[in-house]
Amino acid sequence: MAPQTNDGPLALAVIGGTGVYRLAGLEDEEAHQPVTRYGAPSGPVRVGRLAGRRVAFLARHGEGHSVPPHQVNYRANIAALHALGATRVLALNTVGGITGRFGPRVLACPDQLIDYTWGRVSIYCEEPGSDVLHVDFGDPYTPSLRREVMAAAASAGVEVVDGGCYGATQGPRLETRAEIARMRRDGCDLVGMTGMPEAGLARELGLEYACLAIVANWAAGAGPHADEVITLEDVLANVAAASSGLPDLVGAMLAG
Ligand code: HPA
């Protein structure tokens, strides 16, 4: 069949996090290098076909993982996907687990978040003369897209925990035990460094946005071995293992 990557609307945009630098199954890829008024995104936006639908993929940290969480140009990333016609974003976020259901290798689709980041450019409407936006953010993740993720997971036979609260920290260092204990008291189930401002910016531009969190480790002081040291090797191995169901899950989303 002839490649068809340039026609039709984008069915989905996927943003990959730590350990997910390409979208498995994406065919007939074209690499776009958009430059937005906010600057360049983290790397090329790869547009191709998956399950017969047009899909875009962007590695949040760059394909060689060169951009740390606090330096990601979140505005450029979301603006670039929007400019390419994305209306729905599935964000893959590698996280640590804080509470019982969210151990290493679990996939979760959180329904709430708390933002602990600071000093990141977190809004679009900051240019002189632009309207001040107070976007509704009571449900930070689009409920209908979350339902689609959960339905796709069920039909693909991929286990995903439905719900949970994502706490977005500044990084790039990991947290102290006391910080994680505070986050647990606050109601966080998961901790990651990239959930914000990405979700807020997507809402500002009117994009549907859901997070599929990939639990790489127990957060500091959490889990059955509270004194365990978190290593990058463990994180990457757990992400690779937990990601094995992603192609089926994304495929089921596109088929649905
Ligand atoms: N904390 C913050 N971000 C993370 C973690 C963590 O423990 N694991 C993977 N991303």
Coordinates of C-alpha atoms and ligand atoms in Angstrom, one line a residue:
M1 CA 0.0 0.0 0.0
A2 CA 1.3 3.5 -0.8
P3 CA 2.3 5.6 2.3
Q4 CA -0.5 7.9 3.3
T5 CA 1.2 9.9 6.1
N6 CA 0.3 13.3 4.7
D7 CA -3.5 13.0 4.5
G8 CA -6.3 12.8 7.0
P9 CA -6.5 14.3 10.5
L10 CA -4.2 13.2 13.3
A11 CA -6.0 10.6 15.3
L12 CA -3.7 10.9 18.3
A13 CA -0.5 12.5 19.4
V14 CA 1.7 10.5 21.9
I15 CA 4.4 12.1 24.0
G16 CA 7.0 9.7 25.2
G17 CA 8.8 10.0 28.6
T18 CA 11.9 8.5 30.1
G19 CA 12.7 5.2 28.4
V20 CA 10.1 5.7 25.6
Y21 CA 11.9 7.4 22.7
R22 CA 10.1 5.9 19.7
L23 CA 6.6 4.7 19.3
A24 CA 6.6 1.0 18.5
G25 CA 4.5 0.1 15.5
L26 CA 4.6 3.6 13.9
E27 CA 5.0 3.1 10.1
D28 CA 5.7 5.3 7.1
E29 CA 7.2 7.9 9.5
E30 CA 8.0 11.4 8.5
A31 CA 10.1 13.5 10.8
H32 CA 8.8 17.1 11.2
Q33 CA 11.1 19.7 12.7
P34 CA 8.6 22.4 13.6
V35 CA 9.7 25.7 15.1
T36 CA 7.0 27.4 17.1
R37 CA 6.8 31.0 18.4
Y38 CA 7.9 29.5 21.7
G39 CA 11.0 27.9 20.2
A40 CA 11.8 24.4 19.1
P41 CA 10.2 21.3 20.6
S42 CA 12.4 18.6 22.3
G43 CA 13.1 16.9 19.0
P44 CA 11.4 15.8 15.8
V45 CA 7.7 15.1 15.7
R46 CA 7.4 11.8 13.9
V47 CA 4.1 11.5 12.0
G48 CA 3.2 8.1 10.7
R49 CA 0.5 5.4 10.6
L50 CA -0.4 3.1 13.4
A51 CA -3.4 0.7 13.1
G52 CA -4.2 2.5 9.8
R53 CA -4.6 5.9 11.5
R54 CA -2.4 9.0 11.4
V55 CA -0.4 9.4 14.6
A56 CA 2.2 11.8 15.9
F57 CA 5.0 11.0 18.3
L58 CA 7.3 13.3 20.2
A59 CA 10.0 12.3 22.8
R60 CA 9.6 14.7 25.6
H61 CA 13.2 14.6 26.6
G62 CA 14.5 14.3 23.1
E63 CA 15.3 11.1 21.4
G64 CA 18.7 10.9 23.1
H65 CA 17.3 12.0 26.4
S66 CA 19.2 15.2 26.4
V67 CA 16.6 17.5 27.9
P68 CA 16.0 17.3 31.7
P69 CA 12.4 17.7 33.1
H70 CA 12.9 21.3 34.3
Q71 CA 14.3 22.4 30.9
V72 CA 11.8 20.8 28.6
N73 CA 10.2 23.5 26.4
Y74 CA 6.7 22.3 27.3
R75 CA 5.1 25.3 25.5
A76 CA 6.9 24.5 22.2
N77 CA 6.1 20.8 22.5
I78 CA 2.4 21.3 22.9
A79 CA 2.2 24.1 20.4
A80 CA 4.1 22.0 17.8
L81 CA 1.6 19.1 18.2
H82 CA -1.3 21.5 18.0
A83 CA 0.1 23.1 14.9
L84 CA 0.3 19.7 13.3
G85 CA -3.4 19.2 13.9
A86 CA -3.4 17.2 17.1
T87 CA -6.5 17.4 19.1
R88 CA -5.9 14.5 21.5
V89 CA -2.7 13.8 23.4
L90 CA -1.7 10.7 25.2
A91 CA 1.1 11.6 27.5
L92 CA 3.4 8.8 28.7
N93 CA 5.0 9.7 32.0
T94 CA 7.6 7.7 33.9
V95 CA 6.9 8.0 37.6
G96 CA 7.6 6.7 41.0
G97 CA 4.9 4.9 43.0
I98 CA 3.9 6.2 46.4
T99 CA 0.8 4.3 47.5
G100 CA 0.0 0.6 47.6
R101 CA -1.5 -0.1 44.2
F102 CA 1.3 1.7 42.3
G103 CA 4.3 -0.5 42.5
P104 CA 7.1 -0.8 39.9
R105 CA 5.9 -2.0 36.4
V106 CA 2.3 -0.9 37.0
L107 CA 0.6 1.3 34.3
A108 CA -1.9 3.8 35.7
C109 CA -4.2 6.4 34.2
P110 CA -4.4 9.1 36.9
D111 CA -7.4 11.4 37.3
Q112 CA -5.9 14.1 39.5
L113 CA -2.7 16.0 39.9
I114 CA -0.9 18.3 42.3
D115 CA 1.7 20.7 40.9
Y116 CA 4.8 21.1 43.1
T117 CA 7.0 22.5 40.2
W118 CA 8.3 26.0 40.3
G119 CA 10.0 28.4 38.0
R120 CA 8.8 26.8 34.8
V121 CA 7.1 28.8 32.1
S122 CA 3.7 27.4 32.6
I123 CA 1.2 29.4 30.5
Y124 CA 0.8 30.7 27.0
C125 CA -1.1 33.8 27.9
E126 CA 1.7 35.9 29.3
E127 CA 2.5 38.1 26.4
P128 CA 1.6 41.8 27.0
G129 CA -2.0 42.4 25.7
S130 CA -3.0 38.8 25.7
D131 CA -6.2 37.8 27.5
V132 CA -5.7 36.4 31.0
L133 CA -7.0 32.9 30.9
H134 CA -8.4 31.1 33.9
V135 CA -9.0 27.7 32.3
D136 CA -11.1 25.2 34.2
F137 CA -8.7 22.5 35.5
G138 CA -10.8 20.7 38.1
D139 CA -10.3 17.6 36.1
P140 CA -6.8 18.0 34.8
Y141 CA -7.1 15.0 32.5
T142 CA -9.9 14.9 29.9
P143 CA -12.4 12.4 31.4
S144 CA -13.6 11.1 28.0
L145 CA -10.0 10.5 26.8
R146 CA -9.3 8.7 30.1
R147 CA -12.4 6.5 29.5
E148 CA -11.0 5.7 26.1
V149 CA -7.6 4.7 27.5
M150 CA -9.3 2.4 30.1
A151 CA -11.6 0.9 27.5
A152 CA -8.7 0.3 25.1
A153 CA -6.6 -1.2 27.9
A154 CA -9.5 -3.6 28.7
S155 CA -10.0 -4.6 25.1
A156 CA -6.2 -5.1 24.6
G157 CA -5.9 -7.1 27.8
V158 CA -3.4 -4.6 29.3
E159 CA -3.8 -4.0 33.0
V160 CA -4.0 -0.3 33.9
V161 CA -5.0 1.2 37.3
D162 CA -7.9 3.5 36.8
G163 CA -7.3 6.8 38.7
G164 CA -4.8 8.1 41.1
C165 CA -3.2 11.4 41.9
Y166 CA 0.0 12.5 40.1
G167 CA 2.3 14.8 42.0
A168 CA 4.5 16.8 39.7
T169 CA 7.9 17.7 41.3
Q170 CA 10.6 20.0 40.0
G171 CA 13.5 17.5 39.7
P172 CA 15.8 16.6 38.3
R173 CA 16.9 15.1 41.6
L174 CA 14.7 12.5 43.1
E175 CA 12.8 13.4 46.3
T176 CA 13.7 13.0 49.9
R177 CA 11.7 10.5 52.1
A178 CA 10.2 13.5 53.9
E179 CA 9.1 15.0 50.6
I180 CA 7.4 11.7 49.6
A181 CA 5.8 11.4 53.0
R182 CA 4.4 14.9 52.6
M183 CA 3.1 14.0 49.1
R184 CA 1.4 10.9 50.5
R185 CA -0.3 13.1 53.2
D186 CA -1.3 15.4 50.4
G187 CA -3.0 12.5 48.6
C188 CA -0.5 11.8 45.8
D189 CA -0.2 8.2 44.6
L190 CA 2.4 8.8 41.9
V191 CA 5.4 11.2 41.6
G192 CA 6.9 12.4 38.4
M193 CA 8.7 15.5 37.1
T194 CA 7.0 16.1 33.8
G195 CA 3.2 16.2 34.4
M196 CA 3.2 19.9 34.7
P197 CA 3.0 22.4 33.0
E198 CA 2.3 20.0 30.1
A199 CA -1.3 19.1 31.1
G200 CA -2.2 22.8 31.8
L201 CA -0.8 24.0 28.5
A202 CA -2.8 21.3 26.7
R203 CA -5.9 22.5 28.4
E204 CA -5.1 26.1 27.5
L205 CA -5.0 25.1 23.8
G206 CA -8.2 23.1 24.1
L207 CA -6.5 19.7 23.5
E208 CA -7.9 16.5 25.0
Y209 CA -5.1 15.2 27.3
A210 CA -4.7 12.0 29.3
C211 CA -1.7 10.6 31.1
L212 CA -0.6 7.0 31.0
A213 CA 1.9 6.7 33.9
I214 CA 4.5 4.0 33.8
V215 CA 5.7 3.2 37.3
A216 CA 9.5 2.7 37.3
N217 CA 10.3 2.5 41.0
W218 CA 8.9 2.9 44.5
A219 CA 9.4 6.6 45.4
A220 CA 11.9 7.4 48.2
G221 CA 10.8 5.6 51.4
A222 CA 7.7 4.1 49.8
G223 CA 7.1 0.4 49.1
P224 CA 8.1 -2.7 51.1
H225 CA 11.8 -2.0 51.1
A226 CA 11.8 1.6 52.2
D227 CA 15.6 2.0 52.4
E228 CA 16.1 0.9 48.8
V229 CA 18.3 3.1 46.6
I230 CA 16.7 4.0 43.2
T231 CA 19.0 3.3 40.3
L232 CA 18.7 4.3 36.7
E233 CA 19.2 0.7 35.6
D234 CA 16.1 -0.4 37.6
V235 CA 14.1 2.5 36.3
L236 CA 14.9 1.7 32.7
A237 CA 14.4 -2.0 33.1
N238 CA 11.0 -1.5 34.8
V239 CA 9.9 1.0 32.1
A240 CA 10.9 -1.4 29.4
A241 CA 8.9 -4.3 31.0
A242 CA 5.9 -2.1 31.8
S243 CA 5.9 -0.7 28.2
S244 CA 5.5 -4.0 26.5
G245 CA 1.7 -3.6 26.4
L246 CA 1.8 -0.1 25.0
P247 CA 1.6 -0.9 21.3
D248 CA -1.5 -3.1 21.9
L249 CA -3.1 -0.4 24.1
V250 CA -2.5 2.4 21.6
G251 CA -3.6 0.2 18.8
A252 CA -6.9 -0.5 20.6
M253 CA -7.4 3.2 21.2
L254 CA -7.0 3.9 17.5
A255 CA -9.3 1.0 16.5
G256 CA -12.0 2.0 18.9
Ligands
HPA1 N1 10.4 10.6 41.5 C1 10.2 11.5 40.5 N2 10.1 11.2 39.3 C2 10.3 9.9 38.9 C3 10.6 8.9 39.8 C4 10.6 9.3 41.2 O1 10.8 8.4 42.1 N3 10.7 7.8 39.2 C5 10.6 8.1 37.9 N4 10.3 9.4 37.7

